[in-house]
CSV table of C-alpha atoms in Angstrom, one decimal:
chain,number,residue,atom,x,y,z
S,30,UNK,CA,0.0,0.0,0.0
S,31,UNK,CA,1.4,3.7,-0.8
S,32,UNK,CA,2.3,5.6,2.4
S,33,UNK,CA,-0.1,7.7,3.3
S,34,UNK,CA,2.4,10.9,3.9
S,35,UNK,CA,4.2,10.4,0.3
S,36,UNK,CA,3.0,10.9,-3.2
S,37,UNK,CA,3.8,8.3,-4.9
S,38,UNK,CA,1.2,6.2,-7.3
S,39,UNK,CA,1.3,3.7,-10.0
S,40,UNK,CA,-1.1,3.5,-12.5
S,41,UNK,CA,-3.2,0.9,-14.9
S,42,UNK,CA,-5.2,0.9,-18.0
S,43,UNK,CA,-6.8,-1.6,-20.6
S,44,UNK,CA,-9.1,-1.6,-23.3
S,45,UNK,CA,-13.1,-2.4,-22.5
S,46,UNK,CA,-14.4,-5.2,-24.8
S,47,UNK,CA,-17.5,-3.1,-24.8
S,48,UNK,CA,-19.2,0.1,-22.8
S,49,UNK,CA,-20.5,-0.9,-19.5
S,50,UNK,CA,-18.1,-4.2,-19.3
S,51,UNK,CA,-15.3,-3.0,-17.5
S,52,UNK,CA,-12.3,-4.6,-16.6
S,53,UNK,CA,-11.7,-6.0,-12.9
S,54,UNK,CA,-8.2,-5.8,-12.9
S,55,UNK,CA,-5.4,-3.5,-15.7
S,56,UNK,CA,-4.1,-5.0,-18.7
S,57,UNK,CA,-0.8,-2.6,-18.2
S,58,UNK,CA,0.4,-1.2,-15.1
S,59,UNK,CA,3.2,1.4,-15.3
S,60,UNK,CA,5.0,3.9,-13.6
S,61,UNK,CA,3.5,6.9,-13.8
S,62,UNK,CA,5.6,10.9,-13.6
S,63,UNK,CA,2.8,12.5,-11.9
S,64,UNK,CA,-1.1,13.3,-12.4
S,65,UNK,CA,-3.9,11.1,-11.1
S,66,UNK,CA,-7.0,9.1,-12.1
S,67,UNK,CA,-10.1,9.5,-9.7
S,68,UNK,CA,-13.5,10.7,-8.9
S,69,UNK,CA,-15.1,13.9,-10.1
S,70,UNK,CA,-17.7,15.3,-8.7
S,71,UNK,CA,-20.2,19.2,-9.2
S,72,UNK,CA,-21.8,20.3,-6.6
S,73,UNK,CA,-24.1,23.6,-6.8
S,74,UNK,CA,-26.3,25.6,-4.5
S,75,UNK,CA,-29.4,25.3,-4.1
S,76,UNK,CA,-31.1,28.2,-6.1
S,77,UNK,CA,-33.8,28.9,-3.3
S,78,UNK,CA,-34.4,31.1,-0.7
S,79,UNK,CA,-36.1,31.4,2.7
S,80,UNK,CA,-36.7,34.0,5.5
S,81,UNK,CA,-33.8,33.9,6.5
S,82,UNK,CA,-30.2,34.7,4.6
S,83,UNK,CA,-28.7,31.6,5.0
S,84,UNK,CA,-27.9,29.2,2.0
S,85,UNK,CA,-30.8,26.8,2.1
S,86,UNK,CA,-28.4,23.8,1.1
S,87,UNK,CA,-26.6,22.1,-2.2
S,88,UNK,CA,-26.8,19.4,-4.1
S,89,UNK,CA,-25.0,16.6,-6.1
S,90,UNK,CA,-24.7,17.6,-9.9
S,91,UNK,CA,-23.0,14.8,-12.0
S,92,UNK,CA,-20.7,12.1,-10.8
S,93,UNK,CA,-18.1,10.5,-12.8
S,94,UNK,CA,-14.2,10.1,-13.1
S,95,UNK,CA,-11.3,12.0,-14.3
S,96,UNK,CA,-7.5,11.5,-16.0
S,97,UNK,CA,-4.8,13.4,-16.2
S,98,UNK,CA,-1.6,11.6,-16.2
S,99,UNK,CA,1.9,12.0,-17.4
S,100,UNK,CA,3.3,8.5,-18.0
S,101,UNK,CA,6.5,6.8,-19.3
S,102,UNK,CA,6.3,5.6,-23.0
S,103,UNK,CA,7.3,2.0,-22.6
S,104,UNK,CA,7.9,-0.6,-24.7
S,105,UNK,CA,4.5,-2.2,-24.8
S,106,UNK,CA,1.9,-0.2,-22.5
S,107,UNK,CA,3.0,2.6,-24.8
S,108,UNK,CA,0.5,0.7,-27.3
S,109,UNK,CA,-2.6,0.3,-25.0
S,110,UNK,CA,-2.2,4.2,-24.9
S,111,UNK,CA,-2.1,4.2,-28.6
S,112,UNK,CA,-4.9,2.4,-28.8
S,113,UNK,CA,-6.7,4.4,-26.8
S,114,UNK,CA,-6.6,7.8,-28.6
S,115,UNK,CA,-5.8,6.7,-32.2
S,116,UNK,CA,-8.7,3.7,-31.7
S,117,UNK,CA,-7.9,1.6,-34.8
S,118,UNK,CA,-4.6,-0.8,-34.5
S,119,UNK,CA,-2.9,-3.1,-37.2
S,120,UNK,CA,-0.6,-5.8,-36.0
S,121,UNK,CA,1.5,-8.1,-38.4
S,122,UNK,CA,4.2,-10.7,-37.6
S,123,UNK,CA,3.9,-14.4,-37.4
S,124,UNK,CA,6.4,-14.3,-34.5
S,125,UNK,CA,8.4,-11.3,-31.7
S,126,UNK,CA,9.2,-8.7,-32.9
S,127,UNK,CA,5.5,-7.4,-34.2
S,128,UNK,CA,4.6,-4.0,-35.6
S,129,UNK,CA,1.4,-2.5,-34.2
S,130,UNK,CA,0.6,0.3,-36.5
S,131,UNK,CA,-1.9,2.6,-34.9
S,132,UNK,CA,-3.6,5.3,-37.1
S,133,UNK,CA,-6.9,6.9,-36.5
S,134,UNK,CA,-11.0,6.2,-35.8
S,135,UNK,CA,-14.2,7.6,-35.6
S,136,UNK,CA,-15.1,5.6,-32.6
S,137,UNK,CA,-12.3,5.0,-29.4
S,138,UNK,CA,-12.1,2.7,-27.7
S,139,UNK,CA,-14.0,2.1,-23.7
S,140,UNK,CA,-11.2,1.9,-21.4
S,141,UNK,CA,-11.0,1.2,-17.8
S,142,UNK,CA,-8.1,3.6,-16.2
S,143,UNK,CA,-7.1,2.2,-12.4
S,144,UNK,CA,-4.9,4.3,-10.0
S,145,UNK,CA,-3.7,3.6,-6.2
S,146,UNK,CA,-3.6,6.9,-4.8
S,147,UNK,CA,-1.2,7.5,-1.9
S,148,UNK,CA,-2.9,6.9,0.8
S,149,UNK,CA,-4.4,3.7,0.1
S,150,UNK,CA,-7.2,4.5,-2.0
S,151,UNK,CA,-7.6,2.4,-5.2
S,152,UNK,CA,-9.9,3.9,-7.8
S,153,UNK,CA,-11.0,2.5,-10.8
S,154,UNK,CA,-13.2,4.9,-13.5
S,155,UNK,CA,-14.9,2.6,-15.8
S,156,UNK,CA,-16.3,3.1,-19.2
S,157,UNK,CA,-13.5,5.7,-20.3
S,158,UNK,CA,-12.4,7.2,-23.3
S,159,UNK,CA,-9.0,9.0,-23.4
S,160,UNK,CA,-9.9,13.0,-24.2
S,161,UNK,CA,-5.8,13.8,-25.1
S,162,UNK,CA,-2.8,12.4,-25.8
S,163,UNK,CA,0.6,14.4,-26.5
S,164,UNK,CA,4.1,12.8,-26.9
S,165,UNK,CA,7.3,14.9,-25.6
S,166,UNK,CA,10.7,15.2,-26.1
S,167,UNK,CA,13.8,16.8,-25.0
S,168,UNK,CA,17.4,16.1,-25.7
S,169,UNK,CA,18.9,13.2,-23.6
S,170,UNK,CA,15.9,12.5,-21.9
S,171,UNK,CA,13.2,9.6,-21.9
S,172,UNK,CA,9.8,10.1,-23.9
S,173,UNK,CA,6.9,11.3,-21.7
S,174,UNK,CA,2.9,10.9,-22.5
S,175,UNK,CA,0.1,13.3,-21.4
S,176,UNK,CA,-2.9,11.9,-21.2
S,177,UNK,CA,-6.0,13.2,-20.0
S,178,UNK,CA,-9.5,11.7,-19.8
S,179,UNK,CA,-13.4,10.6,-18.7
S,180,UNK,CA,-15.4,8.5,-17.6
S,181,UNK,CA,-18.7,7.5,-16.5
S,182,UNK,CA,-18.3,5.5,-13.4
S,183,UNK,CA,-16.1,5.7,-10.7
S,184,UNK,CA,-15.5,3.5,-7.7
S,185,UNK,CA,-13.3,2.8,-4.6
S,186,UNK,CA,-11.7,0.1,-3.3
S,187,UNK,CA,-9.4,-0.3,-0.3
S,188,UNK,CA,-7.6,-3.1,-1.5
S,189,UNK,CA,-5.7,-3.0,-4.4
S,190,UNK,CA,-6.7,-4.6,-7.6
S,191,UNK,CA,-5.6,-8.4,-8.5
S,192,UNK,CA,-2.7,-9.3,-10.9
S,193,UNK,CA,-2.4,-6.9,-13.9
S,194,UNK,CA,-1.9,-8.7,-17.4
S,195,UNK,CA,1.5,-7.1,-17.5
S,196,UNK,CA,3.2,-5.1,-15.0
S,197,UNK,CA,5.8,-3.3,-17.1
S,198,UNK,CA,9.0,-1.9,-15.6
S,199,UNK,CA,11.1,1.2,-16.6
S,200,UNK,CA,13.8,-0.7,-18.2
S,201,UNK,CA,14.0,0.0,-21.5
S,202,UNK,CA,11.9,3.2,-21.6
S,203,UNK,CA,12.0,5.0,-25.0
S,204,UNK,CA,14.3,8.2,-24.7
S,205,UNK,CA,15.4,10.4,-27.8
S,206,UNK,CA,18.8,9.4,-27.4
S,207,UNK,CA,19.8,8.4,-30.9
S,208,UNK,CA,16.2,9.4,-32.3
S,209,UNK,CA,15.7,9.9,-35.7
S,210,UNK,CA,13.7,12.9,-37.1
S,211,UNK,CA,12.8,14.0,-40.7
S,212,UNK,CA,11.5,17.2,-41.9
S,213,UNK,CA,10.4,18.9,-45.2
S,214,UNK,CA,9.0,22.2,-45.7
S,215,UNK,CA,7.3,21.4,-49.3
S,216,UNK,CA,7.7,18.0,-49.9
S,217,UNK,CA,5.4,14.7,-48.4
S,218,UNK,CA,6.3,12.3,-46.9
S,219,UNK,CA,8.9,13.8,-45.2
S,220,UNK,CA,12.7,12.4,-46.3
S,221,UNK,CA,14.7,15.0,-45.1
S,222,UNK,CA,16.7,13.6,-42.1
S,223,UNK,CA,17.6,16.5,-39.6
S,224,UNK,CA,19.5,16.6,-36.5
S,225,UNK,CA,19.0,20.2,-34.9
S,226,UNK,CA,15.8,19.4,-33.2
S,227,UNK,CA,16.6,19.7,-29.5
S,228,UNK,CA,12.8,19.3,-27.6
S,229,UNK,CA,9.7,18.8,-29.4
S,230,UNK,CA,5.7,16.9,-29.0
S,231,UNK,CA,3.3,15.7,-31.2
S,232,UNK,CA,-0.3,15.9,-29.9
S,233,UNK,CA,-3.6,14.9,-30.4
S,234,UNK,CA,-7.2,16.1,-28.9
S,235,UNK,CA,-9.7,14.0,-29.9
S,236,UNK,CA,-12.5,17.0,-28.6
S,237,UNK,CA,-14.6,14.7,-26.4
S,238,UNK,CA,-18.1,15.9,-26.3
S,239,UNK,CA,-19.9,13.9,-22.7
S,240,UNK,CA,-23.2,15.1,-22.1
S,241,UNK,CA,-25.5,14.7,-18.8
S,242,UNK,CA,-28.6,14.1,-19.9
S,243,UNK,CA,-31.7,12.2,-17.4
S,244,UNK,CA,-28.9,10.4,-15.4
S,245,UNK,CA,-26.4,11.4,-12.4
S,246,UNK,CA,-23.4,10.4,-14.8
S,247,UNK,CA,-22.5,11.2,-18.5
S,248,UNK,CA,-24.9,9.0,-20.7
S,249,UNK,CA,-23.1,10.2,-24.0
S,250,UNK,CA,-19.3,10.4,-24.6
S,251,UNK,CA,-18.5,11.1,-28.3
S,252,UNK,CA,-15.8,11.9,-30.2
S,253,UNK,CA,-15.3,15.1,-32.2
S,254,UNK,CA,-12.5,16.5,-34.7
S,255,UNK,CA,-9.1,15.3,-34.5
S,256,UNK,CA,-7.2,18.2,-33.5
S,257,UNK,CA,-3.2,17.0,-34.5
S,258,UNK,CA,-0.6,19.2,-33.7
S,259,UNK,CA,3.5,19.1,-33.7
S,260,UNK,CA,5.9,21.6,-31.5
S,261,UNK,CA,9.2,21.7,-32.3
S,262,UNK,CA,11.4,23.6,-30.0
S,263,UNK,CA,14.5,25.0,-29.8
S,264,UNK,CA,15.2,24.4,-33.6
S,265,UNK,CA,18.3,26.0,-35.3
S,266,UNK,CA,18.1,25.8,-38.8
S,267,UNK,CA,21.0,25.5,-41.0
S,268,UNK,CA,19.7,27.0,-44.1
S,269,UNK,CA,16.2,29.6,-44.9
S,270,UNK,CA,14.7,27.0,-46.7
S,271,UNK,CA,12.1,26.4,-44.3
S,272,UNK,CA,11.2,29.5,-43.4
S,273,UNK,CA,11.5,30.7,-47.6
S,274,UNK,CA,8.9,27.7,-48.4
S,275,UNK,CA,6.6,28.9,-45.6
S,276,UNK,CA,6.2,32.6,-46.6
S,277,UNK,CA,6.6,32.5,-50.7
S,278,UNK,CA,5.4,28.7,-51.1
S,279,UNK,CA,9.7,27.5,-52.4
S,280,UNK,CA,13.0,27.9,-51.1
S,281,UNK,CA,14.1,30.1,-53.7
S,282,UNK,CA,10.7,32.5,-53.5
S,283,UNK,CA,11.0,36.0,-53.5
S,284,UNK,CA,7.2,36.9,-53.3
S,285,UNK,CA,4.6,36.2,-50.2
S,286,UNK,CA,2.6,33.0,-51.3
S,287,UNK,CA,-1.3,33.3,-51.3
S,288,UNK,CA,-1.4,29.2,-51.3
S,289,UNK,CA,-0.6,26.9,-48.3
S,290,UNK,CA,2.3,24.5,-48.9
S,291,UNK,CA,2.6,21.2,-47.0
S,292,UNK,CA,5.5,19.9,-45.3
S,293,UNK,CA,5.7,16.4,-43.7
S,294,UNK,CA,7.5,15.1,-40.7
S,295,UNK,CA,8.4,11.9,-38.5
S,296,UNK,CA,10.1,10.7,-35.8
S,297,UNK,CA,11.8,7.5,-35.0
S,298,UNK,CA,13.0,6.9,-31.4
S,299,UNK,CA,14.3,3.9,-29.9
S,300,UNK,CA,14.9,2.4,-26.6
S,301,UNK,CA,17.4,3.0,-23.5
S,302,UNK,CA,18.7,0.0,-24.8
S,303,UNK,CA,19.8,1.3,-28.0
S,304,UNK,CA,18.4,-1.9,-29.6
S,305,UNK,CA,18.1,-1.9,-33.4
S,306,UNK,CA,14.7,-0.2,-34.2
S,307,UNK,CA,13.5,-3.5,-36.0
S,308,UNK,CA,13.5,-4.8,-32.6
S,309,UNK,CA,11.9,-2.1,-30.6
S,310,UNK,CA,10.8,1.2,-31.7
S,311,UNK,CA,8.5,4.1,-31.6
S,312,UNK,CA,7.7,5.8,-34.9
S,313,UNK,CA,5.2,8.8,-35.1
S,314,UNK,CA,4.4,10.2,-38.8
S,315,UNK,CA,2.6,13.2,-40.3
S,316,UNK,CA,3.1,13.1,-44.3
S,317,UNK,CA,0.9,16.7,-44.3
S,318,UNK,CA,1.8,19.1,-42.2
S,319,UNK,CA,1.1,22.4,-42.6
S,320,UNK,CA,3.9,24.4,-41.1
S,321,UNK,CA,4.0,28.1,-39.1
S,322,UNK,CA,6.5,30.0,-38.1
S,323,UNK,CA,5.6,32.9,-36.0
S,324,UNK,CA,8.1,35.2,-36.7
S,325,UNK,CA,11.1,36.1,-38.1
S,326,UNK,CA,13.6,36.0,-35.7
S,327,UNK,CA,14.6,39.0,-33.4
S,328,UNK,CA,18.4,40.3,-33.7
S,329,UNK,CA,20.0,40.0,-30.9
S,330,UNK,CA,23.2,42.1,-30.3
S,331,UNK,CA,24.9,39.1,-27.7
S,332,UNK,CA,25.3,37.0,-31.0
S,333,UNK,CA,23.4,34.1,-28.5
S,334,UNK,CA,22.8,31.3,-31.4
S,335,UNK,CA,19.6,31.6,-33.4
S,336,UNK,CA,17.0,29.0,-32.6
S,337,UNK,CA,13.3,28.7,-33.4
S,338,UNK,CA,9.6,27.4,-32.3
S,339,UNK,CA,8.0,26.0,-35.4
S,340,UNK,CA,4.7,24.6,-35.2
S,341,UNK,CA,2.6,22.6,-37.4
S,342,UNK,CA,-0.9,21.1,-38.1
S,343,UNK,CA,-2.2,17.6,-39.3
S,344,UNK,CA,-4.1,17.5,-42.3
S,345,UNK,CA,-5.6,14.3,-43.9
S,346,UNK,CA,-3.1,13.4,-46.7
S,347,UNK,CA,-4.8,12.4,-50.0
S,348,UNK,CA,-4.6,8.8,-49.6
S,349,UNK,CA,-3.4,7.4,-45.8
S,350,UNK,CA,-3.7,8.3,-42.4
S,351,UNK,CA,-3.7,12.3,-41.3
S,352,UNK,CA,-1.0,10.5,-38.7
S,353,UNK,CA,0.2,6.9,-37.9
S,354,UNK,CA,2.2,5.7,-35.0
S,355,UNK,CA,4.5,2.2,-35.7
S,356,UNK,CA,5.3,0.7,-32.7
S,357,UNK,CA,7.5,-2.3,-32.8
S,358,UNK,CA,7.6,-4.7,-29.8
S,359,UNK,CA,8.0,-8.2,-28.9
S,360,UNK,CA,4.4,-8.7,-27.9
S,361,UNK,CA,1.7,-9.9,-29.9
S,362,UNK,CA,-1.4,-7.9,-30.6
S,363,UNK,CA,-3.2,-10.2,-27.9
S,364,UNK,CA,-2.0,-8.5,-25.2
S,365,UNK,CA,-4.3,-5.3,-25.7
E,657,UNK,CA,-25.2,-13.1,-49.3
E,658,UNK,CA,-22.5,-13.8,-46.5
E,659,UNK,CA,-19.7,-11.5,-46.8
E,660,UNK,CA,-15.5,-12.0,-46.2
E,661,UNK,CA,-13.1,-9.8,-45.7
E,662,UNK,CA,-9.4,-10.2,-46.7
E,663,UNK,CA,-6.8,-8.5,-45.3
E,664,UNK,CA,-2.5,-8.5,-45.8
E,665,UNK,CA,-2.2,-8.5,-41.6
E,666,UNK,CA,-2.6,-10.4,-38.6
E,667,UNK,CA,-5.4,-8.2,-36.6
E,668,UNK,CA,-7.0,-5.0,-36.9
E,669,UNK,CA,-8.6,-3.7,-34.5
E,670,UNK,CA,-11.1,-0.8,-34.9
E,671,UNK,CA,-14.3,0.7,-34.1
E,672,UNK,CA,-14.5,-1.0,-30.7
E,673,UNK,CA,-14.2,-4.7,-32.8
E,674,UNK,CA,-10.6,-6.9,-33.1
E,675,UNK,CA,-10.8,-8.9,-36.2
E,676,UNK,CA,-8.5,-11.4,-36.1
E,677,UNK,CA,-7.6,-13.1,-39.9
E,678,UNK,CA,-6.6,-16.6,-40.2
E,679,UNK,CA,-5.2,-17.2,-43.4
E,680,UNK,CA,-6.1,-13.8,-44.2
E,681,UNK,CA,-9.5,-14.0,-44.0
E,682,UNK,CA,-12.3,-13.9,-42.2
E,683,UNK,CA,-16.3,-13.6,-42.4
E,684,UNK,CA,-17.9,-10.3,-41.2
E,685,UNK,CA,-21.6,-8.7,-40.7
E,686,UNK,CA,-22.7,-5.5,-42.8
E,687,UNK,CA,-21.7,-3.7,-39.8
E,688,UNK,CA,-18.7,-5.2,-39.5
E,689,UNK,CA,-17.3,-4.6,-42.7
E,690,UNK,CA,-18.8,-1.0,-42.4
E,691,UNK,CA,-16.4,-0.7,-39.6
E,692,UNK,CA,-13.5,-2.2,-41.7
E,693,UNK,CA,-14.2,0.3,-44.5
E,694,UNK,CA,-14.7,3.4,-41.6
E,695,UNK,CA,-11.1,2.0,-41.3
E,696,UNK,CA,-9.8,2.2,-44.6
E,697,UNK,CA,-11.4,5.6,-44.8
E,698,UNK,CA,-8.9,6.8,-42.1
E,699,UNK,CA,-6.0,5.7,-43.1
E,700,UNK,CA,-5.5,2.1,-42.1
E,701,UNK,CA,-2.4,0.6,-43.5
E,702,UNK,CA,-3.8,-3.0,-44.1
E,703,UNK,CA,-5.2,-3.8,-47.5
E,704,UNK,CA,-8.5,-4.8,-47.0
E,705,UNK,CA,-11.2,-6.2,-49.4
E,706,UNK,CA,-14.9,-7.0,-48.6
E,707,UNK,CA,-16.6,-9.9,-50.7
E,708,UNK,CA,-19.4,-11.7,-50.9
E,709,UNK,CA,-19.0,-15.0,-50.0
E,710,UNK,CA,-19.2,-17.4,-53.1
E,711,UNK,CA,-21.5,-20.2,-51.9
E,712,UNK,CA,-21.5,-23.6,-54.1
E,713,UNK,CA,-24.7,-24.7,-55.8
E,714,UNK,CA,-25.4,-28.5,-56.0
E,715,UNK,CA,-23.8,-30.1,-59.0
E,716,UNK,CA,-21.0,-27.1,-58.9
E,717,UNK,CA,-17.6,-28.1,-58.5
């Protein structure tokens, strides 16, 4: 059991077979770098008055549960997570390693989200569906996952949950050590390998719309527009290519451009192992990507070097996924 | 008419439904392959094809 005094809390997930069948115990349980999973509950005042000029009481709202977590991106829970905001997963491979490609749906999955609280609380929020997702990097350090989240039923238990189907530890963890980024400007998919990208994330809002409707929890939880966004920070560029292309539509343009052109980008990481990326790797892709730059930089009379935030937005390519996540492991699709 | 879908992968999962292909194939509902196609729509990377299932007739070999 967590000590009461300290704040320390693992956490577990899985994939529902179906709303309102959730699961007794996690598929995954991970580490977790901070956030929590637990109830939510509104309260309001009671719009009435009496003689006197007291409140005349409250009441109860809407019930339900709550994520927001920062997690490690491991090996194979890293997938669940996948699952979970993409929605739609392909897995190939007869035998280890197997490639779980993850690309988007209408409809996400139900999820179950667990969470031992310190202090000894366990919570569980059934019937779930992951609201966020956004992957982070930052030079020499290990990948981190924000999630956030909802759900319709909560409930607590002072004994913590039986044996998850995989407790997985931090060892490897995907870092961006060695990653492997590519970047064009005007070109899709993106080719261009790059290596002056120091801190970065790629996110996705899936726009959840939950509704309260005759019941004391959300009765509706639907899915809206993908919002898919990439931040790259801290970028020093080694030519004005990028930023010609983005104002006059070519790197050789001398004119402001009336017409949008798309860029592409992806990211390859691989574990703290360093082990080939046919054996384990993380691979995140966005072949159209339009790209902003807010400014032109600032001069700076201390000469400190140039660097810059560029920003971009996921479109939906002609043919193919707007973006699409490869995951190699040595787990079979089974195991989500 | 039953209906099969083919596919170049393993498993797919996708609009709350894993589909699982032995051999590459498998038999699905309307809804099912509706969900397949929802799939294909977004991007999925497996090839996927939806057929009627040929049934034989008496006498046919």
């Amino acid at each position: 059991m967590p000590v009461a005094s300290a704040r320390s809390a693992v956490v577990g997930f899985g994939k529902q077979t179906a709303e309102g069948t959730a699961l007794t115990v996690p598929k995954f349980e991970t580490p977790m770098g901070g956030g929590f999973v637990g109830p939510e509950r509104s309260t309001a005042e009671l719009p009435w008055t009496n003689e006197t000029q007291d409140s005349v009481g409250d009441y109860v709202e809407r019930v339900g549960g709550t994520a927001d977590l920062t997690l490690p991106v491991l090996p194979v829970s890293a997938g669940a997570i996948l699952e979970g905001i993409f929605g739609s997963r392909t897995t190939s491979g007869a035998a280890a390693p197997y490639t779980h490609v993850f690309t988007p749906a209408d409809t996400l999955p139900w999820m179950t989200l667990f969470y031992a609280q310190p202090g000894g609380n366990y919570w569980t929020v059934a019937d779930s569906k992951l609201a966020s997702w956004a992957l982070s990097w930052s030079a020499g350090s290990p990948l981190e996952a924000s999630v956030s989240g909802m759900g319709k039923t909560t409930t607590r238990a002072a004994t913590k949950w039986g044996a998850p189907g995989m407790v997985e530890g931090v060892d490897p963890f995907f870092t961006m050590i060695n990653a492997t980024f590519k970047f064009d400007s005007g070109t899709t998919p993106a080719t261009t390998t790059v290596r002056n990208i120091a801190a970065g994330s790629v996110s996705m809002n899936r726009n959840l719309d939950a509704r309260q409707t005759d019941g004391l929890n959300y009765q509706y939880m639907a899915e809206q527009k993908r919002d898919i966004e990439v931040s790259l920070d801290d970028v020093v560029f080694e030519s004005n290519d990028l930023i010609n292309t983005i104002f006059t539509g070519s790197a050789s343009g001398t004119s402001m451009s009336g017409t949008v052109v798309y860029g592409s980008f992806s990211v390859t990481f691989v574990g703290s192992d360093q082990a080939a990326a046919t054996t384990r790797s993380l691979k995140v892709e966005l072949p159209r990507v339009l790209w902003t730059i807010d400014q032109v930089p600032s001069a700076d009379p201390g000469g400190a070097t140039l660097t810059y935030t560029v920003t971009g937005r996921a479109s939906k390519p002609t043919s193919g996924a707007s973006v699409t996540a490869t995951l190699v492991n040595g787990s079979a699709g089974t195991v989500y | 008419m039953p209906l099969v879908a083919k596919a170049d992968v393993n498993e797919i999962y996708t609009g709350g439904q894993t589909f699982q292909f032995t051999d590459g194939t498998r038999q699905v509902s309307q809804a099912e392959a509706d969900a397949l196609a929802r799939y294909v729509a977004n991007g999925g990377p497996a090839k996927v094809e939806i057929e009627e299932q040929k049934t034989k007739k008496k006498g046919e070999s």
